[in-house]
């Protein structure tokens, strides 16, 4: 059993629980994550990182040397998933009217444990409270030249959870397998070993130019060829030693009722 | 009414402007230079507009965009009136941007432009500094250029929406060490306030204290450590900021961020 923090609906604060696979033990009772309504355990600002998987950059190919990009990124390229996007395990992902498909952005969420300013790579993990599973949902987009706000910042487009796995229980954040299942069929398999900037390096390079606060989440990146999602699809992202986050895509009208 | 958040004599207070002075929420009347000014609202989601003044887009050799160019900012970026903003050593081009900041007053979703002003709580001033050396062509402008700690002074006052008859006709000015360097008018925005509220609320829910920084007119120039930069907007106030060097932050031995060499010499042309 491993230790994690989670938030049950209708209760205040995070609860310390023991977890194994998709079940957790609270006050000596065992629950499946789908048994209870779990709210997202995260509360800070969510910063995403683009082009941090080797395969993602490879996929850009020669375009990376041509306009508008001209060269490979020199520093972490970040974006923000704003507060309106955040949602929890089991919540619906809204499919906007007139949109056929979404893309599931499986990401390791690094949960910051204390204020981190200009941190050295060797000390970076001391600033990590734990890890969570994040689905950085987008309407598919091709260019990474302009921030795709309309494609990435929609309500409910950032499920995160089901819990925060304690840092101590994740032996090596740079060797975690990530699997994405759509309707229980494996659609994407990757590993954080493919990160261009591994977790410690990413924290060091980001905090060189901006402070991360306790509770902020830094996404390690989204691997190439993210699976597409249609109306009614159930998407599950499983990150080794961290957890499994599951959500279903629903038309906006159905999603509105859930609110 | 003009509202602020300040620290005075060891405590944080809400305050209002009274005859040029600061009236604290406990009734004390104090001078504006006796308080520490905090950002007038605790920001939630903050949007910033790029290339939203046609003249500024021209200045940067850009066509004004067909849809709003928007990026987001984190809470680390904000600092109050009379705050300090760091200019890292070795940087070649760091410029101010005087911007009208629109503060949302209530939940807004699918708002039509005709009703947009009902969702505005008030206005304040932002100085959206950019360090162009770090500009790269990915998700441009990147957070490394625009979301650095303390790089977005905001305030001093939140002016109630009801007190501003026409927010789309306000003069903006920037002074560096007392010299006028930037001048424009909000009437020259490409996407005006109702456009922006309609656009954003079409695909996301805005909440109270979300802030839209509406972009800057032409007249950008480089700044140096020690410069006092004042950004002012007619009817809203004047926001003062001092640029400081690394020493102030005790930065000596950390490795310097590498300027983006390929952009040198023409960085001022791009956005």
Short mmCIF file of C-alpha atoms in Angstrom, two decimals:
data_model
loop_
_atom_site.label_atom_id
_atom_site.label_comp_id
_atom_site.label_asym_id
_atom_site.label_seq_id
_atom_site.Cartn_x
_atom_site.Cartn_y
_atom_site.Cartn_z
CA UNK A 1 0.00 0.00 0.00
CA UNK A 2 1.09 3.54 -0.73
CA UNK A 3 0.11 6.88 0.74
CA UNK A 4 -1.97 9.49 -1.05
CA UNK A 5 -4.09 12.57 -0.43
CA UNK A 6 -7.61 12.78 -1.82
CA UNK A 7 -10.71 14.94 -1.52
CA UNK A 8 -14.13 13.39 -1.00
CA UNK A 9 -17.11 15.44 -2.13
CA UNK A 10 -18.88 17.19 0.72
CA UNK A 11 -15.91 17.07 3.06
CA UNK A 12 -13.35 19.73 3.65
CA UNK A 13 -9.64 19.33 3.10
CA UNK A 14 -7.55 16.49 1.80
CA UNK A 15 -7.68 13.09 3.49
CA UNK A 16 -4.68 10.89 3.94
CA UNK A 17 -5.46 7.42 2.58
CA UNK A 18 -3.69 4.21 1.66
CA UNK A 19 -3.94 3.33 -2.03
CA UNK A 20 -3.36 0.30 -4.22
CA UNK A 21 -4.23 0.24 -7.93
CA UNK A 22 -7.66 1.81 -8.22
CA UNK A 23 -8.72 1.29 -4.63
CA UNK A 24 -8.06 3.18 -1.45
CA UNK A 25 -8.47 2.51 2.24
CA UNK A 26 -9.97 5.17 4.50
CA UNK A 27 -10.79 4.48 8.16
CA UNK A 28 -10.20 0.78 7.57
CA UNK A 29 -12.77 0.54 4.78
CA UNK A 30 -11.77 -0.17 1.20
CA UNK A 31 -13.30 1.81 -1.67
CA UNK A 32 -12.88 1.82 -5.44
CA UNK A 33 -12.24 5.29 -6.86
CA UNK A 34 -15.54 5.01 -8.71
CA UNK A 35 -17.51 4.21 -5.50
CA UNK A 36 -17.43 7.76 -4.16
CA UNK A 37 -17.48 11.20 -5.71
CA UNK A 38 -13.93 12.42 -5.51
CA UNK A 39 -13.22 16.08 -6.10
CA UNK A 40 -9.97 17.12 -7.65
CA UNK A 41 -7.19 17.11 -5.05
CA UNK A 42 -5.39 20.06 -6.67
CA UNK A 43 -5.82 23.73 -5.84
CA UNK A 44 -2.98 25.85 -7.25
CA UNK A 45 -2.17 27.13 -10.71
CA UNK A 46 -1.68 24.46 -13.37
CA UNK A 47 1.26 25.09 -15.71
CA UNK A 48 1.55 22.86 -18.76
CA UNK A 49 4.73 22.21 -20.74
CA UNK A 50 4.63 21.80 -24.50
CA UNK A 51 7.22 19.94 -26.61
CA UNK A 52 8.79 18.14 -23.64
CA UNK A 53 8.54 14.66 -25.15
CA UNK A 54 11.22 13.63 -27.61
CA UNK A 55 8.62 12.08 -29.91
CA UNK A 56 6.63 15.30 -29.98
CA UNK A 57 9.62 17.25 -31.24
CA UNK A 58 10.50 14.49 -33.73
CA UNK A 59 6.98 14.66 -35.09
CA UNK A 60 7.44 18.36 -35.86
CA UNK A 61 10.35 17.20 -38.04
CA UNK A 62 11.95 19.77 -40.33
CA UNK A 63 9.15 22.22 -39.60
CA UNK A 64 11.01 23.04 -36.40
CA UNK A 65 13.74 24.74 -38.48
CA UNK A 66 11.30 26.62 -40.68
CA UNK A 67 9.02 29.61 -40.03
CA UNK A 68 7.33 30.31 -37.78
CA UNK A 69 9.42 28.17 -35.38
CA UNK A 70 12.91 28.43 -36.94
CA UNK A 71 14.68 26.52 -34.16
CA UNK A 72 14.07 24.11 -31.30
CA UNK A 73 12.96 25.59 -27.97
CA UNK A 74 15.77 26.92 -25.78
CA UNK A 75 13.78 26.98 -22.53
CA UNK A 76 10.63 25.27 -21.22
CA UNK A 77 7.58 26.39 -23.20
CA UNK A 78 4.75 26.77 -20.72
CA UNK A 79 1.04 27.48 -20.80
CA UNK A 80 -1.63 27.77 -18.11
CA UNK A 81 -4.75 25.64 -17.64
CA UNK A 82 -6.94 28.21 -15.87
CA UNK A 83 -9.24 27.60 -12.90
CA UNK A 84 -12.38 27.08 -15.02
CA UNK A 85 -10.80 24.03 -16.69
CA UNK A 86 -10.09 22.07 -13.52
CA UNK A 87 -12.29 19.06 -12.81
CA UNK A 88 -12.09 15.76 -10.99
CA UNK A 89 -12.04 12.01 -11.42
CA UNK A 90 -15.38 10.75 -12.77
CA UNK A 91 -16.56 14.17 -13.94
CA UNK A 92 -17.77 14.60 -17.51
CA UNK A 93 -15.62 16.23 -20.18
CA UNK A 94 -17.82 18.57 -22.24
CA UNK A 95 -17.80 18.16 -26.01
CA UNK A 96 -18.51 21.64 -27.39
CA UNK A 97 -21.25 22.09 -29.96
CA UNK A 98 -19.96 21.71 -33.48
CA UNK A 99 -16.84 19.84 -32.36
CA UNK A 100 -16.47 16.18 -33.40
CA UNK A 101 -13.37 15.14 -31.51
CA UNK A 102 -11.23 16.09 -28.54
CA UNK A 103 -7.71 15.03 -27.75
CA UNK A 104 -6.70 13.43 -24.45
CA UNK A 105 -3.52 14.92 -23.04
CA UNK A 106 -2.11 12.40 -20.58
CA UNK A 107 0.31 14.19 -18.29
CA UNK A 108 2.21 13.54 -15.10
CA UNK A 109 1.20 16.34 -12.74
CA UNK A 110 4.03 17.38 -10.44
CA UNK A 111 2.48 18.82 -7.27
CA UNK A 112 4.69 21.48 -5.67
CA UNK A 113 5.12 21.12 -1.90
CA UNK A 114 6.71 24.43 -0.97
CA UNK A 115 7.56 27.73 -2.57
CA UNK A 116 10.19 27.09 -5.23
CA UNK A 117 12.37 29.96 -6.46
CA UNK A 118 15.46 29.35 -8.62
CA UNK A 119 15.87 25.77 -7.48
CA UNK A 120 18.92 23.70 -8.36
CA UNK A 121 18.30 20.48 -10.26
CA UNK A 122 19.90 18.39 -7.48
CA UNK A 123 17.46 19.76 -4.90
CA UNK A 124 14.36 19.93 -7.08
CA UNK A 125 12.60 16.83 -5.77
CA UNK A 126 12.63 18.24 -2.24
CA UNK A 127 10.11 20.78 -3.52
CA UNK A 128 7.70 18.11 -4.76
CA UNK A 129 4.79 17.07 -2.52
CA UNK A 130 3.67 14.32 -4.83
CA UNK A 131 2.27 13.43 -8.22
CA UNK A 132 -1.15 13.26 -9.77
CA UNK A 133 -2.69 12.26 -13.08
CA UNK A 134 -3.83 15.08 -15.34
CA UNK A 135 -5.82 14.96 -18.55
CA UNK A 136 -4.93 18.13 -20.43
CA UNK A 137 -7.90 18.00 -22.80
CA UNK A 138 -7.82 20.04 -26.01
CA UNK A 139 -9.70 20.53 -29.19
CA UNK A 140 -7.08 19.22 -31.64
CA UNK A 141 -4.80 21.95 -32.96
CA UNK A 142 -1.74 21.81 -35.20
CA UNK A 143 0.32 24.96 -34.67
CA UNK A 144 2.27 25.65 -31.50
CA UNK A 145 3.00 29.22 -32.57
CA UNK A 146 0.15 30.99 -30.78
CA UNK A 147 -1.37 29.99 -27.43
CA UNK A 148 -4.43 27.85 -28.32
CA UNK A 149 -6.66 29.42 -25.67
CA UNK A 150 -9.95 28.53 -27.34
CA UNK A 151 -8.78 24.93 -27.80
CA UNK A 152 -7.30 24.37 -24.33
CA UNK A 153 -8.97 26.70 -21.80
CA UNK A 154 -12.57 25.55 -21.96
CA UNK A 155 -14.59 24.71 -18.86
CA UNK A 156 -13.92 21.17 -17.63
CA UNK A 157 -10.93 20.63 -19.92
CA UNK A 158 -8.51 19.66 -17.16
CA UNK A 159 -9.56 16.65 -15.06
CA UNK A 160 -6.94 15.93 -12.39
CA UNK A 161 -6.83 13.21 -9.75
CA UNK A 162 -8.01 10.90 -8.33
CA UNK A 163 -5.43 11.66 -5.66
CA UNK A 164 -1.97 13.03 -5.02
CA UNK A 165 0.45 10.13 -4.63
CA UNK A 166 3.12 10.89 -2.04
CA UNK A 167 6.51 11.73 -3.50
CA UNK A 168 8.21 9.11 -1.30
CA UNK A 169 6.17 6.35 -2.93
CA UNK A 170 7.21 7.27 -6.46
CA UNK A 171 10.70 5.91 -6.72
CA UNK A 172 11.75 7.50 -10.00
CA UNK A 173 9.43 10.05 -11.64
CA UNK A 174 11.54 9.84 -14.80
CA UNK A 175 10.70 6.20 -15.51
CA UNK A 176 6.91 5.95 -15.16
CA UNK A 177 4.82 4.22 -17.77
CA UNK A 178 1.73 6.13 -18.90
CA UNK A 179 -1.14 4.30 -20.57
CA UNK A 180 -4.26 5.82 -22.07
CA UNK A 181 -7.32 3.63 -22.57
CA UNK A 182 -10.34 4.75 -24.57
CA UNK A 183 -13.36 2.55 -23.85
CA UNK A 184 -10.94 0.11 -22.19
CA UNK A 185 -8.81 -0.25 -25.34
CA UNK A 186 -5.17 0.78 -24.98
CA UNK A 187 -4.65 3.75 -27.33
CA UNK A 188 -1.40 5.27 -26.17
CA UNK A 189 1.57 4.02 -24.25
CA UNK A 190 4.49 6.17 -23.28
CA UNK A 191 6.92 6.73 -20.44
CA UNK A 192 8.36 9.72 -18.66
CA UNK A 193 11.77 8.31 -19.63
CA UNK A 194 11.07 10.05 -22.96
CA UNK A 195 10.97 13.52 -21.45
CA UNK A 196 13.41 16.02 -22.92
CA UNK A 197 13.63 17.76 -19.56
CA UNK A 198 13.21 15.19 -16.80
CA UNK A 199 11.23 16.23 -13.73
CA UNK A 200 14.13 17.74 -11.72
CA UNK A 201 15.56 19.57 -14.70
CA UNK A 202 12.12 20.92 -15.62
CA UNK A 203 11.56 22.29 -12.10
CA UNK A 204 15.02 23.89 -12.13
CA UNK A 205 14.57 25.49 -15.55
CA UNK A 206 11.07 26.78 -14.81
CA UNK A 207 11.85 28.21 -11.37
CA UNK A 208 14.79 30.03 -12.92
CA UNK A 209 12.28 32.51 -14.35
CA UNK A 210 9.12 32.09 -12.28
CA UNK A 211 8.22 31.00 -8.77
CA UNK A 212 6.09 27.92 -8.18
CA UNK A 213 3.98 28.06 -5.02
CA UNK A 214 2.86 25.29 -2.73
CA UNK A 215 -0.03 23.54 -4.45
CA UNK A 216 0.89 24.61 -7.98
CA UNK A 217 0.99 21.83 -10.56
CA UNK A 218 3.61 21.54 -13.26
CA UNK A 219 2.70 19.16 -16.08
CA UNK A 220 5.71 17.23 -17.38
CA UNK A 221 4.28 17.31 -20.90
CA UNK A 222 1.95 15.44 -23.23
CA UNK A 223 3.40 12.68 -25.42
CA UNK A 224 3.07 12.65 -29.20
CA UNK A 225 -0.04 11.35 -30.97
CA UNK A 226 -2.54 11.89 -28.16
CA UNK A 227 -5.66 9.73 -28.56
CA UNK A 228 -8.83 11.27 -29.98
CA UNK A 229 -12.09 11.20 -28.04
CA UNK A 230 -15.64 11.21 -29.32
CA UNK A 231 -19.00 11.78 -27.65
CA UNK A 232 -19.65 9.04 -25.10
CA UNK A 233 -16.06 7.78 -24.94
CA UNK A 234 -14.61 6.88 -21.58
CA UNK A 235 -10.95 7.82 -21.22
CA UNK A 236 -8.69 6.38 -18.55
CA UNK A 237 -5.14 7.54 -17.96
CA UNK A 238 -2.99 5.26 -15.79
CA UNK A 239 0.37 6.42 -14.53
CA UNK A 240 2.55 3.81 -12.85
CA UNK A 241 2.88 4.34 -9.08
CA UNK A 242 0.58 7.38 -9.25
CA UNK A 243 -2.97 6.33 -10.13
CA UNK A 244 -5.72 6.12 -12.74
CA UNK A 245 -7.93 9.01 -13.77
CA UNK A 246 -11.15 8.23 -15.59
CA UNK A 247 -13.67 10.55 -17.29
CA UNK A 248 -16.36 10.31 -19.92
CA UNK A 249 -16.93 12.70 -22.79
CA UNK A 250 -20.48 14.07 -23.03
CA UNK A 251 -22.27 16.70 -25.09
CA UNK A 252 -22.26 20.12 -23.47
CA UNK A 253 -25.98 19.91 -22.55
CA UNK A 254 -25.41 16.75 -20.51
CA UNK A 255 -22.29 18.20 -18.93
CA UNK A 256 -24.23 21.33 -17.89
CA UNK A 257 -26.68 19.20 -15.90
CA UNK A 258 -23.81 17.72 -13.91
CA UNK A 259 -22.75 21.18 -12.67
CA UNK B 1 -15.30 55.01 -5.93
CA UNK B 2 -11.68 53.95 -6.05
CA UNK B 3 -10.73 50.90 -4.00
CA UNK B 4 -7.40 49.43 -2.98
CA UNK B 5 -5.70 46.80 -0.88
CA UNK B 6 -2.85 48.10 1.21
CA UNK B 7 -0.65 47.16 4.13
CA UNK B 8 -0.39 49.73 6.90
CA UNK B 9 1.20 49.55 10.34
CA UNK B 10 1.54 45.80 10.23
CA UNK B 11 -1.85 44.76 8.84
CA UNK B 12 -3.52 44.32 5.45
CA UNK B 13 -6.60 46.50 4.78
CA UNK B 14 -9.20 47.21 2.19
CA UNK B 15 -9.21 50.93 1.49
CA UNK B 16 -10.99 53.61 -0.52
CA UNK B 17 -9.80 56.93 -1.89
CA UNK B 18 -11.00 59.99 0.03
CA UNK B 19 -9.86 63.47 -1.02
CA UNK B 20 -6.56 62.19 -2.35
CA UNK B 21 -5.92 60.17 0.79
CA UNK B 22 -6.31 56.52 1.66
CA UNK B 23 -9.17 55.66 3.98
CA UNK B 24 -8.65 52.27 5.61
CA UNK B 25 -11.51 49.89 6.40
CA UNK B 26 -11.10 50.67 10.11
CA UNK B 27 -11.68 54.39 9.51
CA UNK B 28 -8.10 55.63 9.65
CA UNK B 29 -7.19 58.22 7.05
CA UNK B 30 -3.58 57.91 5.91
CA UNK B 31 -1.38 59.40 3.22
CA UNK B 32 -0.87 57.45 0.03
CA UNK B 33 2.90 57.34 0.56
CA UNK B 34 2.50 55.81 4.02
CA UNK B 35 1.03 52.53 2.84
CA UNK B 36 2.41 49.53 1.02
CA UNK B 37 0.27 49.04 -2.06
CA UNK B 38 -0.89 45.54 -2.93
CA UNK B 39 -2.57 44.49 -6.17
CA UNK B 40 -6.13 45.92 -5.84
CA UNK B 41 -7.70 42.52 -6.47
CA UNK B 42 -6.45 39.03 -5.82
CA UNK B 43 -6.38 37.84 -9.38
CA UNK B 44 -7.94 34.53 -10.41
CA UNK B 45 -7.56 33.93 -14.14
CA UNK B 46 -5.71 36.72 -15.94
CA UNK B 47 -5.83 37.16 -19.70
CA UNK B 48 -3.44 39.38 -21.58
CA UNK B 49 -3.90 40.60 -25.12
CA UNK B 50 -1.17 40.75 -27.72
CA UNK B 51 -1.26 43.09 -30.70
CA UNK B 52 -4.57 44.67 -29.69
CA UNK B 53 -3.74 48.18 -30.84
CA UNK B 54 -3.43 48.59 -34.58
CA UNK B 55 -0.62 51.14 -34.22
CA UNK B 56 1.38 48.83 -31.96
CA UNK B 57 0.95 45.90 -34.35
CA UNK B 58 2.30 48.15 -37.11
CA UNK B 59 5.21 49.14 -34.90
CA UNK B 60 6.08 45.44 -34.58
CA UNK B 61 5.67 44.84 -38.33
CA UNK B 62 2.57 42.77 -37.73
CA UNK B 63 -0.90 42.78 -39.13
CA UNK B 64 -3.51 43.06 -36.42
CA UNK B 65 -4.81 39.52 -35.80
CA UNK B 66 -8.17 38.31 -37.12
CA UNK B 67 -9.10 36.90 -33.72
CA UNK B 68 -7.83 38.04 -30.33
CA UNK B 69 -4.28 36.92 -29.51
CA UNK B 70 -4.54 35.92 -25.87
CA UNK B 71 -2.17 34.44 -23.35
CA UNK B 72 -2.54 33.79 -19.63
CA UNK B 73 -0.64 34.92 -16.57
CA UNK B 74 -0.08 33.30 -13.20
CA UNK B 75 -0.40 35.02 -9.81
CA UNK B 76 3.40 35.19 -9.42
CA UNK B 77 3.56 37.95 -12.03
CA UNK B 78 1.67 40.60 -10.05
CA UNK B 79 3.10 43.30 -7.85
CA UNK B 80 1.45 46.41 -6.46
CA UNK B 81 1.93 50.16 -6.99
CA UNK B 82 5.46 51.35 -6.12
CA UNK B 83 6.75 47.81 -6.36
CA UNK B 84 9.96 46.59 -7.91
CA UNK B 85 10.48 44.61 -11.07
CA UNK B 86 13.69 42.75 -11.75
CA UNK B 87 15.72 43.23 -14.89
CA UNK B 88 18.05 40.21 -15.13
CA UNK B 89 21.71 40.87 -15.89
CA UNK B 90 22.66 40.53 -19.53
CA UNK B 91 19.20 41.31 -20.87
CA UNK B 92 19.21 43.52 -23.97
CA UNK B 93 15.60 44.60 -24.30
CA UNK B 94 13.02 44.89 -21.54
CA UNK B 95 10.09 47.19 -22.19
CA UNK B 96 6.98 48.38 -20.36
CA UNK B 97 3.42 48.12 -21.68
CA UNK B 98 0.74 50.44 -20.31
CA UNK B 99 -2.58 48.57 -20.35
CA UNK B 100 -6.16 49.09 -19.25
CA UNK B 101 -7.05 46.18 -16.95
CA UNK B 102 -10.71 45.16 -16.91
CA UNK B 103 -11.85 43.37 -13.73
CA UNK B 104 -14.81 41.02 -14.09
CA UNK B 105 -17.55 41.39 -11.46
CA UNK B 106 -19.61 38.22 -11.72
CA UNK B 107 -19.91 34.85 -13.42
CA UNK B 108 -20.07 35.35 -17.17
CA UNK B 109 -20.91 32.72 -19.75
CA UNK B 110 -22.22 33.25 -23.29
CA UNK B 111 -22.42 37.02 -22.79
CA UNK B 112 -23.49 39.10 -25.79
CA UNK B 113 -21.47 42.22 -26.47
CA UNK B 114 -24.51 44.45 -25.83
CA UNK B 115 -24.64 43.20 -22.23
CA UNK B 116 -20.91 42.89 -21.64
CA UNK B 117 -20.46 45.97 -19.45
CA UNK B 118 -22.89 44.52 -16.88
CA UNK B 119 -20.16 42.00 -16.08
CA UNK B 120 -17.43 44.57 -15.44
CA UNK B 121 -16.68 45.43 -11.82
CA UNK B 122 -14.11 48.07 -12.52
CA UNK B 123 -10.85 49.12 -14.09
CA UNK B 124 -7.26 49.40 -13.04
CA UNK B 125 -3.86 49.90 -14.66
CA UNK B 126 -1.32 47.23 -15.50
CA UNK B 127 2.24 47.51 -16.73
CA UNK B 128 2.80 44.27 -18.62
CA UNK B 129 6.61 44.21 -18.87
CA UNK B 130 8.20 41.96 -21.50
CA UNK B 131 11.76 40.74 -21.83
CA UNK B 132 12.16 40.23 -25.53
CA UNK B 133 15.50 38.44 -25.28
CA UNK B 134 13.56 35.36 -24.20
CA UNK B 135 11.04 35.45 -27.02
CA UNK B 136 10.79 32.15 -28.86
CA UNK B 137 8.36 31.09 -31.54
CA UNK B 138 6.42 28.61 -29.42
CA UNK B 139 3.12 29.53 -27.77
CA UNK B 140 4.29 33.03 -28.36
CA UNK B 141 4.60 35.19 -26.32
CA UNK B 142 5.91 32.66 -23.86
CA UNK B 143 5.66 32.74 -20.08
CA UNK B 144 9.41 33.25 -19.85
CA UNK B 145 8.93 36.62 -21.58
CA UNK B 146 5.72 37.64 -19.87
CA UNK B 147 5.10 35.72 -16.66
CA UNK B 148 8.20 36.40 -14.64
CA UNK B 149 7.90 37.09 -10.93
CA UNK B 150 6.77 40.65 -10.31
CA UNK B 151 6.85 41.60 -13.97
CA UNK B 152 3.26 42.87 -14.01
CA UNK B 153 2.70 45.84 -11.72
CA UNK B 154 -1.02 46.47 -11.23
CA UNK B 155 -3.03 49.18 -9.44
CA UNK B 156 -2.96 51.37 -7.48
CA UNK B 157 -6.77 51.66 -7.47
CA UNK B 158 -9.65 49.59 -8.73
CA UNK B 159 -11.97 52.26 -10.11
CA UNK B 160 -15.65 51.31 -10.07
CA UNK B 161 -17.09 50.71 -13.53
CA UNK B 162 -19.87 53.24 -12.83
CA UNK B 163 -17.27 56.00 -12.50
CA UNK B 164 -15.90 55.56 -16.01
CA UNK B 165 -18.36 56.95 -18.54
CA UNK B 166 -16.60 55.61 -21.63
CA UNK B 167 -13.77 53.11 -21.06
CA UNK B 168 -13.23 53.03 -24.81
CA UNK B 169 -12.03 56.62 -24.87
CA UNK B 170 -9.27 56.95 -22.28
CA UNK B 171 -5.81 58.36 -22.80
CA UNK B 172 -2.89 56.09 -21.81
CA UNK B 173 0.59 57.41 -21.11
CA UNK B 174 3.90 56.01 -19.93
CA UNK B 175 6.68 58.10 -18.42
CA UNK B 176 10.21 56.81 -17.85
CA UNK B 177 12.01 58.93 -15.26
CA UNK B 178 9.48 61.67 -15.91
CA UNK B 179 9.84 61.65 -19.69
CA UNK B 180 6.76 60.81 -21.79
CA UNK B 181 7.59 57.74 -23.92
CA UNK B 182 4.26 56.13 -24.79
CA UNK B 183 0.92 57.69 -25.60
CA UNK B 184 -2.28 56.21 -26.93
CA UNK B 185 -6.02 55.96 -26.46
CA UNK B 186 -8.22 52.96 -25.68
CA UNK B 187 -10.40 53.89 -28.67
CA UNK B 188 -7.68 52.37 -30.90
CA UNK B 189 -8.12 48.84 -29.59
CA UNK B 190 -8.64 46.24 -32.32
CA UNK B 191 -10.96 44.18 -30.09
CA UNK B 192 -12.79 46.39 -27.61
CA UNK B 193 -13.95 45.41 -24.12
CA UNK B 194 -17.36 44.05 -25.19
CA UNK B 195 -15.69 42.07 -27.99
CA UNK B 196 -13.28 40.48 -25.55
CA UNK B 197 -15.90 39.56 -22.95
CA UNK B 198 -18.15 38.10 -25.66
CA UNK B 199 -15.24 36.17 -27.19
CA UNK B 200 -13.90 34.68 -23.98
CA UNK B 201 -17.26 33.90 -22.40
CA UNK B 202 -18.27 32.01 -25.53
CA UNK B 203 -15.95 29.13 -24.63
CA UNK B 204 -15.14 29.59 -20.96
CA UNK B 205 -16.83 30.77 -17.79
CA UNK B 206 -15.43 34.00 -16.39
CA UNK B 207 -15.68 34.62 -12.65
CA UNK B 208 -15.42 37.59 -10.31
CA UNK B 209 -11.88 38.99 -10.20
CA UNK B 210 -10.81 37.52 -13.49
CA UNK B 211 -8.82 40.24 -15.22
CA UNK B 212 -8.39 41.13 -18.88
CA UNK B 213 -5.29 43.14 -19.75
CA UNK B 214 -6.40 44.75 -22.98
CA UNK B 215 -3.09 45.33 -24.78
CA UNK B 216 -0.82 48.31 -25.31
CA UNK B 217 -0.45 51.08 -27.90
CA UNK B 218 2.79 51.99 -29.69
CA UNK B 219 5.74 53.67 -28.04
CA UNK B 220 7.74 50.88 -26.46
CA UNK B 221 11.33 51.44 -25.40
CA UNK B 222 14.07 49.74 -23.44
CA UNK B 223 14.42 50.35 -19.73
CA UNK B 224 17.32 50.12 -17.31
CA UNK B 225 17.75 49.16 -13.67
CA UNK B 226 17.00 52.24 -11.60
CA UNK B 227 14.37 53.57 -13.99
CA UNK B 228 11.10 54.74 -12.51
CA UNK B 229 8.30 53.81 -14.87
CA UNK B 230 4.88 55.42 -14.49
CA UNK B 231 1.94 54.12 -16.48
CA UNK B 232 -1.19 56.22 -16.26
CA UNK B 233 -4.72 56.06 -17.61
CA UNK B 234 -7.12 58.97 -17.71
CA UNK B 235 -9.65 58.80 -14.87
CA UNK B 236 -8.11 55.66 -13.37
CA UNK B 237 -4.82 56.78 -11.93
CA UNK B 238 -1.07 56.42 -12.19
CA UNK B 239 0.91 53.29 -11.43
CA UNK B 240 4.54 53.61 -10.47
CA UNK B 241 7.21 50.92 -10.63
CA UNK B 242 10.97 50.81 -10.20
CA UNK B 243 13.22 48.52 -12.20
CA UNK B 244 15.93 46.87 -10.13
CA UNK B 245 18.94 44.69 -10.87
CA UNK B 246 19.83 41.18 -9.74
CA UNK B 247 21.69 42.35 -6.67
CA UNK B 248 18.47 43.48 -5.05
CA UNK B 249 17.27 39.89 -5.18
CA UNK B 250 20.60 38.50 -3.99
CA UNK B 251 21.21 36.85 -7.34
CA UNK B 252 24.89 36.40 -8.00
CA UNK B 253 25.99 32.85 -8.39
CA UNK B 254 23.05 31.27 -10.24
CA UNK B 255 23.69 30.69 -13.90
CA UNK B 256 22.51 33.52 -16.09
CA UNK B 257 19.63 32.85 -18.40
CA UNK B 258 21.02 32.73 -21.92
CA UNK B 259 19.57 35.44 -24.13
CA UNK B 260 18.18 34.11 -27.35
CA UNK B 261 21.15 34.89 -29.56
CA UNK B 262 19.40 34.35 -32.88
CA UNK B 263 17.02 37.15 -32.11
CA UNK B 264 19.61 39.75 -31.26
CA UNK B 265 19.57 42.83 -33.39
CA UNK B 266 15.99 42.37 -34.49
CA UNK B 267 14.22 41.39 -31.31
CA UNK B 268 12.51 44.75 -31.15
CA UNK B 269 10.73 43.95 -34.41
CA UNK B 270 8.89 40.90 -33.18
CA UNK B 271 6.06 40.08 -30.87
#
